[in-house]
């Protein structure tokens, strides 16, 4: 039997992979087996890191689906709430992750697949209405372009949080962490009870029925951090809106900080590029 | 072979001038495939017209009915126009023609019949033949290294024809194998769609079988391409010794082909390994844990209903630390060059006007009152003594004003008007000494 890789917390912290793992976790990244080096490191260092992060008021979570993430359980560590549009896109991606048709492509999807999934569940008209509430008259072409652009942005943000990755061909490879979006649907008990329990565990925030997608900062990247998620320091009824002003006051991430390659955009045929 | 000596641009230009086009319907493709099968099974190098008609009629039973005789003539002409079938007897109208499939026709038929998928047996056979041919070339080349003509015939010609055809055969079969892989992925997806939990075992078998095939192919490719590259290197050395540049080029071209074969093997191994792991994880984490697909249904309901829009996931969001960077100090280029600004308007000239005349007058009035001047007329006369005549009236008014501020005149029922020395009159006040309370 081989000797364990780590004997003390000091060994874990001294490991060359610790800084990358620590920064990724603190920035909200979900680490799965596709990121083999970090995943192996976290698996082996888990007993030490659980106690380590507990002192920061956070829980190192390892789900049976095969991914790690850091869950803040107090205010010592910053936390974010995913925006409504990211929640919708995340749930659509989770549905695709469970779809056998995705297996044909090795677990990869395009933006069109995500849009198709959203349209098939919500319906095209409801989808556009959900993204542009309160707008009585809206040009169909403009609305569809807006939906495409926002879905694209949301996919990029979710990829930066480790829910997905971009492969060599520019397709989005879905990760097991997407099953977090399916957590309230895991059990057959009433969803309200499940939501309440998960909210009590700090996994999610129940936002109520009020739901806005028409926040102007969806495309305002200055109002987002590098991870692309809205920041929040206190629970509110509408976290994305409530925390925008706070976030704008935060320092920007250093340009030298390591970042992932941006996912490549998949344009619809004939659709204008979303890239600036 | 000739095209390789020409620049690609020239080759493409010549091809464009020919205006090549290919228009084949499904009946034509099936006809070609049927001819290919008939030829290979009956060992026919060519077909006479009755055979062509016979094959076409057989095809028509699958795809269509009626008027097959007339349509057979059209179909044969169409295939000849598309250069997939050619007449090979040169007898013209003297007798019925003999026809054979062209290279294009054979390639199309083989593509659709998918006979050319790489198997371990086919690869092993091709590789052994390749290595044997290369071994023979090396032996002959070594013997004829000092006779350039004979060397070229013994080395260059086999390299350009036999060996390259063998390697091309391997590459063609690789493409067939790629198609098989695509079909396997499609089949796995279809199996899961049709019989979710029940398809697990079948998917597992398919994956394992393909994995084994790929492993075997990988072993053969790795071992034999290494040996082939060694022999080709020997050929190149011999060609260099013989001073045969065309033979060196031919050997290099085959080496590149063999490299591509090896790279294909490595790439497919890696791609399949990733796919294999993914599908296994899917079967284990998704299919086995959700045999009735209840999770999918509940998630659809969650997304489509109100629940999906009522919660927001929490993720860690520690602000990234500020990283101080070492950078070059900012350049000090000195102050920017400026042109002196001209004032828009000339500055106002300031002149020293001396003390304020009002202040002077006030000081004089104060001094006079302090000394005890009794009346306003006396005070006026004393303080305006040096004032020019034209300004004295104004000065008298100011004296009265100042005096009124400094002391309170003694009240009288009637105040007399006293003429002053400069043609004015003033109302006479009796003034107390300044500082004396009345």
XYZ file of C-alpha atoms in Angstrom:
714
model
C 0.000 0.000 0.000
C 1.437 3.364 -0.996
C 1.952 6.002 1.673
C -0.540 8.871 1.707
C 0.404 11.959 -0.263
C -0.364 14.308 2.626
C 0.284 13.781 6.323
C -0.331 17.296 7.647
C -2.090 20.466 6.494
C 1.365 21.922 5.983
C 2.011 19.345 3.235
C -1.235 20.333 1.510
C -0.435 24.057 1.598
C 3.101 23.399 0.370
C 1.826 21.441 -2.647
C 2.292 23.333 -5.932
C -1.368 22.769 -6.805
C -2.700 24.362 -3.599
C -2.695 28.004 -4.816
C -4.599 27.120 -8.001
C -7.092 24.952 -6.148
C -7.575 27.523 -3.393
C -8.094 30.438 -5.789
C -10.444 28.416 -7.983
C -12.589 27.390 -5.014
C -12.706 30.888 -3.520
C -13.799 32.286 -6.882
C -16.744 29.916 -7.002
C -15.280 27.363 -9.436
C -16.651 23.830 -9.408
C -13.876 21.289 -9.929
C -14.733 17.956 -11.554
C -12.749 14.969 -12.857
C -12.187 16.633 -16.228
C -9.744 18.865 -14.376
C -7.917 15.745 -13.286
C -4.916 17.269 -11.509
C -6.983 19.613 -9.296
C -9.674 17.010 -8.705
C -7.125 14.412 -7.593
C -5.426 16.964 -5.358
C -8.722 17.947 -3.708
C -9.714 14.301 -3.263
C -6.457 13.490 -1.472
C -6.288 16.728 0.529
C -9.967 16.763 1.437
C -9.656 15.753 5.136
C -7.243 18.629 5.757
C -8.958 21.198 3.553
C -12.390 20.639 5.112
C -11.060 21.768 8.490
C -9.003 24.504 6.827
C -11.983 26.116 5.088
C -14.226 25.637 8.101
C -12.146 28.309 9.834
C -13.023 30.678 6.988
C -16.718 30.011 7.511
C -17.032 27.860 4.416
C -17.701 24.219 3.645
C -15.714 22.223 1.100
C -18.465 20.190 -0.559
C -17.800 16.987 -2.487
C -20.885 15.687 -4.271
C -21.323 12.026 -5.225
C -21.801 13.184 -8.831
C -18.079 13.868 -8.823
C -17.282 17.522 -8.237
C -15.990 19.847 -5.513
C -17.035 23.382 -4.665
C -16.744 25.806 -1.772
C -19.964 26.830 -0.041
C -19.761 29.928 2.198
C -21.672 29.310 5.431
C -20.943 32.674 7.062
C -20.033 36.198 6.013
C -16.291 35.696 6.387
C -15.948 34.623 2.781
C -17.586 36.523 -0.074
C -20.528 34.872 -1.781
C -22.530 35.396 -4.952
C -25.979 34.458 -6.135
C -26.421 33.387 -9.723
C -28.608 35.717 -11.736
C -32.067 34.657 -12.878
C -30.964 34.319 -16.499
C -28.007 32.174 -15.438
C -30.360 30.022 -13.393
C -32.606 29.441 -16.413
C -29.705 28.649 -18.722
C -28.107 26.449 -16.051
C -31.277 24.394 -15.664
C -31.537 24.005 -19.462
C -27.918 22.841 -19.557
C -28.614 20.397 -16.724
C -31.485 18.965 -18.771
C -29.124 18.548 -21.721
C -26.583 16.876 -19.420
C -29.230 14.235 -18.631
C -30.298 13.869 -22.282
C -29.117 10.726 -24.124
C -28.842 12.760 -27.340
C -25.944 14.619 -25.737
C -24.113 11.301 -25.357
C -23.846 11.109 -29.142
C -21.603 14.179 -29.058
C -19.575 13.071 -26.069
C -21.391 15.378 -23.652
C -20.865 18.555 -25.659
C -23.524 21.020 -26.797
C -23.742 24.261 -28.731
C -25.557 27.442 -27.820
C -28.267 26.455 -30.264
C -28.870 23.249 -28.314
C -29.338 25.269 -25.133
C -31.659 27.715 -26.884
C -33.593 24.797 -28.347
C -33.954 23.217 -24.923
C -35.196 26.490 -23.398
C -37.632 27.007 -26.279
C -38.949 23.447 -26.054
C -39.644 23.730 -22.321
C -40.792 27.352 -22.083
C -42.024 27.927 -25.649
C -40.482 30.562 -27.906
C -42.954 33.315 -27.025
C -42.714 32.706 -23.293
C -38.952 32.565 -23.561
C -38.798 35.990 -25.221
C -41.353 37.346 -22.741
C -39.322 35.988 -19.854
C -36.244 37.796 -21.121
C -38.076 41.026 -21.928
C -40.831 41.378 -19.343
C -43.033 44.442 -19.411
C -42.221 45.187 -23.049
C -45.530 45.193 -24.873
C -44.164 45.667 -28.375
C -40.784 44.315 -29.274
C -39.348 43.582 -32.681
C -39.132 39.830 -33.095
C -35.696 39.880 -34.704
C -34.270 42.195 -32.051
C -35.807 40.080 -29.290
C -34.353 36.856 -30.666
C -30.934 38.425 -31.062
C -31.171 39.724 -27.498
C -32.089 36.289 -26.176
C -29.213 34.689 -28.103
C -26.728 37.221 -26.778
C -27.899 36.848 -23.188
C -27.901 33.070 -23.315
C -24.401 33.218 -24.762
C -23.220 35.466 -21.932
C -24.828 33.234 -19.336
C -23.118 30.160 -20.803
C -19.765 31.903 -20.621
C -20.365 32.871 -16.988
C -21.420 29.346 -16.070
C -18.341 27.963 -17.837
C -16.132 30.299 -15.823
C -17.692 28.852 -12.658
C -16.805 25.293 -13.707
C -20.310 24.138 -14.634
C -19.061 23.545 -18.179
C -15.919 23.890 -20.261
C -15.072 24.725 -23.838
C -13.470 21.975 -25.857
C -10.978 22.195 -28.722
C -13.713 22.527 -31.350
C -15.345 25.386 -29.461
C -18.305 23.335 -28.253
C -19.433 23.539 -24.640
C -18.665 20.399 -22.659
C -21.218 19.946 -19.915
C -19.924 19.107 -16.457
C -21.461 17.100 -13.624
C -21.651 20.247 -11.471
C -24.706 21.218 -13.538
C -26.628 18.735 -11.417
C -26.587 21.423 -8.697
C -29.349 23.081 -10.729
C -31.338 19.844 -10.498
C -30.877 19.560 -6.714
C -34.435 20.741 -5.849
C -35.794 18.107 -8.265
C -33.796 15.224 -6.773
C -36.481 14.121 -4.379
C -40.169 13.577 -4.953
C -41.184 15.662 -1.937
C -42.843 19.067 -2.569
C -40.482 21.505 -4.145
C -41.270 24.235 -1.611
C -40.076 22.019 1.231
C -36.921 21.047 -0.667
C -36.170 24.680 -1.496
C -36.639 25.668 2.142
C -34.296 22.912 3.301
C -31.624 23.772 0.750
C -31.943 27.455 1.632
C -31.439 26.579 5.296
C -28.293 24.659 4.315
C -27.021 27.766 2.493
C -27.019 26.069 -0.907
C -29.411 28.515 -2.495
C -31.520 31.574 -1.915
C -35.261 31.528 -2.446
C -35.936 34.694 -4.426
C -39.727 34.632 -4.568
C -41.889 34.881 -7.636
C -40.540 38.271 -8.661
C -38.151 37.593 -11.444
C -36.552 40.107 -13.730
C -34.416 39.394 -16.741
C -34.384 42.887 -18.026
C -31.502 44.114 -15.955
C -29.414 46.416 -18.025
C -26.145 45.132 -16.708
C -26.440 41.784 -18.380
C -24.098 43.096 -20.995
C -22.298 45.536 -18.776
C -19.159 43.606 -18.131
C -17.775 46.409 -16.034
C -20.435 45.619 -13.516
C -19.301 42.034 -13.298
C -16.229 40.502 -11.909
C -14.002 38.162 -13.822
C -16.084 35.246 -12.826
C -19.048 36.910 -14.307
C -21.447 36.452 -11.421
C -23.248 39.100 -9.491
C -21.806 39.758 -6.089
C -23.852 39.825 -2.977
C -23.038 40.310 0.611
C -26.446 39.957 2.103
C -29.505 38.016 1.104
C -32.139 40.107 -0.579
C -35.371 39.456 -2.349
C -33.710 40.202 -5.627
C -30.018 39.588 -5.264
C -28.858 40.574 -8.708
C -30.486 43.982 -8.632
C -29.807 44.627 -5.004
C -26.127 43.993 -5.258
C -25.222 45.773 -8.429
C -24.288 49.012 -6.847
C -22.222 47.254 -4.198
C -20.401 45.319 -6.814
C -19.526 48.322 -8.898
C -17.685 49.698 -5.929
C -15.456 46.658 -5.699
C -11.932 46.673 -7.054
C -11.512 44.998 -10.425
C -9.587 41.771 -10.646
C -5.946 42.173 -11.430
C -5.219 41.746 -15.074
C -2.409 39.385 -14.307
C -4.648 37.001 -12.467
C -4.853 33.710 -14.307
C -7.996 33.428 -16.335
C -9.470 30.770 -18.512
C -9.691 31.086 -22.239
C -13.003 32.565 -23.125
C -15.386 30.118 -24.611
C -15.745 30.410 -28.338
C -19.047 31.798 -29.551
C -21.256 29.690 -31.747
C -23.272 31.947 -33.927
C -26.514 30.930 -35.481
C -26.269 30.874 -39.230
C -26.684 34.410 -40.352
C -26.794 35.742 -36.841
C -24.541 38.630 -35.993
C -21.658 37.893 -33.713
C -22.100 38.602 -30.043
C -18.467 39.237 -29.560
C -17.500 42.842 -29.083
C 1.965 11.262 -59.407
C 2.320 14.043 -61.915
C 0.219 16.393 -59.828
C 2.707 16.241 -56.974
C 5.429 17.871 -59.037
C 3.140 20.799 -59.889
C 2.165 23.607 -57.591
C -1.256 23.084 -55.954
C -2.448 26.348 -57.452
C -1.696 25.108 -60.982
C -3.382 21.788 -60.303
C -6.513 23.494 -58.995
C -6.519 25.963 -61.868
C -6.406 23.137 -64.378
C -9.193 21.344 -62.531
C -11.322 24.500 -62.438
C -10.914 24.923 -66.200
C -12.351 21.455 -66.708
C -15.512 22.578 -64.850
C -15.896 19.276 -63.000
C -19.328 18.360 -61.657
C -20.958 15.295 -60.216
C -24.693 14.677 -60.300
C -25.833 11.279 -59.135
C -29.247 10.283 -57.870
C -29.864 7.539 -55.352
C -30.722 5.077 -58.168
C -27.381 5.830 -59.817
C -25.478 5.239 -56.581
C -27.272 1.952 -55.924
C -26.571 0.925 -59.551
C -22.864 1.664 -59.076
C -22.797 -0.297 -55.813
C -24.566 -3.224 -57.485
C -22.037 -3.253 -60.341
C -19.178 -3.167 -57.839
C -20.635 -6.094 -55.894
C -21.324 -8.101 -59.087
C -17.776 -7.462 -60.305
C -16.088 -8.437 -57.061
C -18.222 -11.559 -56.462
C -18.095 -12.847 -60.045
C -14.473 -11.739 -60.579
C -15.465 -9.602 -63.545
C -13.075 -6.939 -64.752
C -15.697 -5.536 -67.139
C -19.390 -5.858 -67.953
C -21.091 -6.402 -71.279
C -24.332 -4.576 -72.002
C -26.710 -7.455 -71.132
C -24.987 -7.758 -67.768
C -25.402 -4.033 -67.170
C -29.104 -4.212 -67.991
C -29.481 -7.306 -65.827
C -27.856 -5.567 -62.854
C -29.943 -2.457 -63.433
C -33.176 -4.465 -63.491
C -32.160 -6.085 -60.242
C -31.602 -2.623 -58.768
C -34.973 -1.415 -59.976
C -36.723 -4.101 -57.936
C -35.415 -2.305 -54.831
C -35.928 1.296 -55.821
C -38.520 1.578 -58.570
C -40.722 -0.304 -61.030
C -41.570 -0.236 -64.711
C -39.856 0.681 -67.986
C -36.571 -0.665 -66.750
C -35.245 -1.464 -70.237
C -35.546 2.116 -71.454
C -34.305 3.519 -68.149
C -31.326 1.162 -68.102
C -30.043 2.794 -71.281
C -30.474 6.227 -69.699
C -28.817 5.119 -66.482
C -25.780 3.708 -68.323
C -25.421 6.909 -70.325
C -25.747 9.011 -67.166
C -23.011 7.028 -65.426
C -20.764 7.406 -68.476
C -21.450 11.175 -68.551
C -20.502 11.366 -64.869
C -17.279 9.455 -65.607
C -18.097 6.648 -63.219
C -18.496 4.062 -65.996
C -16.334 3.832 -69.106
C -16.311 1.764 -72.252
C -13.158 -0.340 -72.456
C -13.383 -2.277 -75.773
C -12.994 0.610 -78.283
C -15.211 -1.255 -80.768
C -17.574 1.637 -81.301
C -20.737 0.552 -83.124
C -19.182 -2.645 -84.540
C -20.381 -4.684 -81.600
C -21.895 -4.316 -78.169
C -19.652 -2.555 -75.738
C -17.673 -3.736 -72.731
C -17.858 -1.430 -69.746
C -15.919 -1.086 -66.492
C -16.255 1.057 -63.397
C -13.782 3.923 -63.329
C -11.715 4.765 -60.259
C -14.313 7.357 -59.339
C -17.151 4.862 -59.737
C -15.318 2.272 -57.655
C -14.523 4.822 -54.926
C -18.159 5.957 -54.731
C -19.398 2.384 -54.553
C -16.855 1.427 -51.894
C -17.663 4.521 -49.856
C -21.347 3.677 -49.673
C -20.805 -0.030 -49.216
C -18.419 0.808 -46.396
C -16.224 -2.174 -47.059
C -13.112 -0.277 -46.220
C -13.322 0.070 -42.461
C -10.032 -0.703 -40.817
C -9.880 -4.015 -39.001
C -6.978 -5.616 -37.220
C -6.722 -8.255 -39.946
C -6.746 -5.733 -42.805
C -4.264 -3.469 -41.057
C -1.928 -6.329 -40.182
C -2.022 -7.625 -43.757
C -1.399 -4.202 -45.271
C 1.377 -3.404 -42.842
C 3.142 -6.701 -43.415
C 2.922 -6.221 -47.190
C 4.267 -2.687 -46.758
C 7.200 -3.833 -44.618
C 7.989 -6.677 -47.052
C 7.945 -4.265 -50.001
C 10.165 -1.799 -48.160
C 12.569 -4.598 -47.156
C 12.824 -5.633 -50.826
C 13.414 -2.043 -51.921
C 16.180 -1.606 -49.357
C 17.882 -4.859 -50.446
C 17.679 -3.999 -54.163
C 18.685 -0.401 -53.592
C 21.765 -1.456 -51.644
C 22.818 -3.720 -54.528
C 22.209 -1.099 -57.231
C 23.402 2.010 -55.426
C 26.161 2.586 -58.013
C 23.975 2.231 -61.118
C 21.630 5.237 -61.117
C 19.252 4.012 -63.861
C 18.771 0.610 -62.297
C 18.543 2.202 -58.824
C 15.719 4.467 -59.930
C 13.778 1.558 -61.429
C 14.315 -0.573 -58.340
C 13.626 2.104 -55.716
C 11.762 5.136 -56.975
C 9.108 3.373 -59.049
C 8.004 0.943 -56.297
C 8.018 3.793 -53.757
C 5.825 5.935 -55.982
C 3.380 3.180 -56.861
C 3.319 0.064 -54.695
C 4.269 1.484 -51.329
C 2.220 4.651 -51.645
C -0.822 2.665 -52.736
C -0.451 0.427 -49.695
C -0.260 3.402 -47.312
C -3.149 5.086 -49.126
C -5.119 1.892 -48.636
C -4.502 2.123 -44.886
C -5.572 5.757 -44.841
C -8.725 5.001 -46.809
C -9.641 2.300 -44.335
C -8.996 4.757 -41.497
C -11.697 6.987 -42.896
C -14.010 3.996 -42.970
C -13.189 3.345 -39.321
C -13.980 6.986 -38.490
C -17.395 6.540 -40.055
C -17.907 3.434 -37.946
C -17.031 5.435 -34.837
C -19.590 8.047 -35.748
C -22.190 5.334 -36.176
C -21.234 3.809 -32.827
C -21.846 7.132 -31.067
C -25.159 7.478 -32.829
C -26.090 3.925 -31.904
C -25.257 4.471 -28.221
C -27.462 7.578 -28.194
C -30.277 5.756 -29.955
C -30.071 2.778 -27.605
C -30.331 5.032 -24.547
C -33.217 6.956 -26.064
C -35.094 3.798 -26.915
C -34.471 1.793 -23.757
C -32.880 4.028 -21.127
C -31.947 1.672 -18.312
C -32.203 -1.500 -20.383
C -29.569 -0.234 -22.815
C -26.793 -0.059 -20.240
C -25.459 -3.573 -20.880
C -25.600 -3.227 -24.667
C -23.840 0.145 -24.563
C -21.181 -1.347 -22.311
C -20.606 -4.209 -24.788
C -20.371 -1.832 -27.745
C -17.878 0.371 -25.953
C -15.751 -2.541 -24.802
C -15.666 -4.092 -28.279
C -14.678 -0.814 -29.886
C -12.138 -0.172 -27.169
C -10.534 -3.550 -27.824
C -10.425 -2.929 -31.582
C -8.833 0.454 -31.104
C -6.278 -0.925 -28.671
C -5.302 -3.649 -31.139
C -5.097 -1.191 -34.006
C -3.019 1.123 -31.868
C -0.559 -1.651 -31.046
C -0.183 -2.684 -34.688
C 0.149 0.909 -35.887
C 2.674 1.803 -33.203
C 4.832 -1.259 -33.833
C 4.706 -1.400 -37.632
C 4.891 2.318 -38.398
C 8.050 2.466 -36.312
C 9.545 -0.387 -38.366
C 8.370 1.199 -41.639
C 9.940 4.537 -40.730
C 13.243 2.791 -40.017
C 13.210 1.072 -43.439
C 12.213 4.310 -45.184
C 15.102 6.063 -43.486
C 17.427 3.371 -44.912
C 15.930 3.935 -48.383
C 16.494 7.674 -48.036
C 20.139 7.146 -47.008
C 20.710 4.827 -49.977
C 19.037 7.306 -52.347
C 21.233 10.082 -51.004
C 24.320 7.880 -51.550
C 23.178 7.117 -55.103
C 22.574 10.824 -55.701
C 18.972 10.125 -56.711
C 17.059 13.190 -55.577
C 13.670 11.929 -56.883
C 14.064 8.759 -54.798
C 14.845 10.857 -51.701
C 11.677 12.897 -52.328
C 9.595 9.770 -52.914
C 10.850 8.239 -49.641
C 10.122 11.478 -47.770
C 6.591 11.595 -49.174
C 5.904 8.031 -47.996
C 7.413 8.845 -44.567
C 4.967 11.718 -44.222
C 2.100 9.403 -45.112
C 3.245 6.872 -42.525
C 3.509 9.686 -39.970
C -0.088 10.621 -40.674
C -1.160 7.013 -40.155
C 0.565 6.977 -36.755
C -0.890 10.374 -35.782
C -4.366 9.154 -36.707
C -3.933 6.142 -34.429
C -2.843 8.300 -31.494
C -5.614 10.875 -32.012
C -8.331 8.230 -32.263
C -7.058 6.468 -29.168
C -7.221 9.698 -27.174
C -10.623 10.731 -28.534
C -12.139 7.322 -27.900
C -10.618 7.161 -24.435
C -12.314 10.474 -23.547
C -15.597 9.307 -25.042
C -15.365 5.935 -23.304
C -14.816 7.586 -19.905
C -17.629 10.052 -20.505
C -20.172 7.398 -21.486
C -19.165 5.176 -18.575
C -19.636 8.096 -16.189
C -22.986 8.866 -17.802
C -24.146 5.283 -17.427
C -22.974 5.169 -13.817
C -23.984 8.622 -12.558
C -27.063 9.335 -14.629
C -28.656 6.181 -16.014
C -28.107 3.866 -13.035
C -29.071 6.541 -10.482
C -32.191 7.576 -12.394
C -33.523 4.356 -13.955
C -37.010 5.750 -14.541
C -35.829 9.178 -15.764
C -37.872 10.782 -12.989
C -35.163 13.365 -12.329
C -35.308 14.546 -15.941
C -39.069 14.901 -15.804
C -38.998 16.771 -12.477
C -36.262 19.060 -13.763
C -38.334 19.825 -16.860
C -41.294 20.657 -14.624
C -39.060 22.791 -12.435
C -37.735 24.745 -15.423
C -41.124 25.133 -17.062
C -43.008 26.038 -13.904
C -42.674 28.665 -11.243
C -40.171 26.746 -9.129
C -37.395 27.103 -11.654
C -37.528 30.849 -11.332
C -37.745 31.071 -7.573
C -34.253 30.247 -6.412
C -30.696 31.297 -6.990
C -27.659 29.112 -6.355
C -24.991 30.321 -3.961
C -21.355 30.212 -5.041
C -18.218 31.477 -3.347
C -17.230 34.904 -4.552
C -14.058 35.996 -2.866
C -12.749 39.119 -4.552
C -9.469 38.304 -6.263
C -6.409 39.713 -4.504
C -4.593 42.714 -5.877
C -1.344 41.618 -7.427
C 1.411 44.200 -7.491
C 3.320 43.978 -10.716
C 6.905 44.792 -11.477
C 6.817 47.216 -14.301
C 9.036 49.825 -15.872
C 8.912 53.207 -14.115
C 6.931 55.814 -16.009
C 9.073 57.858 -18.398
C 9.814 61.381 -17.319
C 9.609 63.405 -20.490
C 9.518 66.710 -18.642
C 6.672 69.139 -18.850
C 4.840 69.292 -22.144
C 5.860 72.034 -24.537
C 3.426 74.919 -24.309
C 3.009 78.103 -26.248
C 2.607 81.064 -23.945
C -1.000 82.150 -23.896
C -1.918 85.646 -24.948
C -4.480 87.249 -22.674
C -7.756 87.779 -24.437
C -8.153 91.266 -22.958
C -5.472 93.693 -21.803
C -5.132 93.728 -18.074
C -6.545 96.758 -16.294
C -3.938 99.242 -15.196
C -3.817 99.754 -11.451
C -2.956 103.240 -10.267
C -2.213 104.332 -6.735
C -4.951 106.836 -5.912
C -3.782 107.561 -2.416
C -5.971 107.443 0.689
C -9.761 107.347 0.459
C -11.062 110.975 0.632
C -14.033 109.870 2.747
C -11.731 108.308 5.324
C -9.616 111.489 5.370
C -12.747 113.589 5.869
C -14.010 111.284 8.597
C -10.673 111.518 10.439
C -10.735 115.305 10.187
C -14.329 115.485 11.490
C -13.449 113.171 14.379
C -10.399 115.230 15.274
C -12.376 118.484 15.165
C -15.150 117.097 17.314
C -12.607 115.771 19.768
C -11.138 119.252 20.029
C -14.616 120.557 20.782
C -15.817 122.444 17.707
C -19.138 123.831 18.948
C -21.265 124.064 15.839
C -21.827 122.358 12.534
C -20.987 125.516 10.606
C -17.638 125.799 12.377
C -16.994 122.128 11.823
C -17.866 122.370 8.129
C -15.784 125.472 7.659
C -12.816 123.813 9.349
C -12.957 120.447 7.626
C -13.744 121.654 4.091
C -11.315 124.463 4.100
C -9.022 122.776 1.558
C -11.767 121.286 -0.561
C -12.290 122.809 -4.012
C -15.309 125.112 -4.218
C -17.248 122.924 -6.690
C -16.959 119.897 -4.326
C -17.588 121.749 -1.125
C -21.405 121.339 -1.192
C -21.056 117.557 -1.344
C -18.348 117.644 1.299
C -20.604 119.704 3.616
C -23.305 117.046 3.324
C -20.798 114.310 4.148
C -19.504 116.295 7.181
C -23.057 116.589 8.512
C -23.589 112.857 7.931
C -20.353 111.919 9.745
C -21.053 114.304 12.593
C -24.537 112.851 12.953
C -23.025 109.410 13.297
C -20.332 110.425 15.807
C -22.262 112.749 18.158
C -25.867 113.559 18.808
C -26.623 117.275 18.138
C -28.198 119.150 20.977
C -31.931 119.423 20.464
C -33.380 122.822 19.749
C -36.941 123.738 18.964
C -35.756 126.000 16.159
C -32.485 125.597 14.321
C -31.149 128.592 12.554
C -29.845 128.455 8.946
C -26.371 129.940 8.802
C -24.755 131.079 5.545
C -21.403 129.597 4.855
C -18.619 131.458 3.238
C -19.012 129.815 -0.129
C -22.539 130.770 -1.003
C -24.463 128.047 0.760
C -26.550 127.869 3.922
C -26.753 125.158 6.457
C -28.956 124.345 9.405
C -26.975 125.104 12.491
C -26.386 122.345 15.000
C -24.872 122.811 18.387
C -22.408 119.967 18.805
C -21.145 118.469 22.071
C -17.494 117.473 22.327
C -16.950 113.904 21.093
C -16.823 111.412 23.982
C -18.933 113.653 26.272
C -22.174 112.050 27.256
C -25.167 114.306 27.056
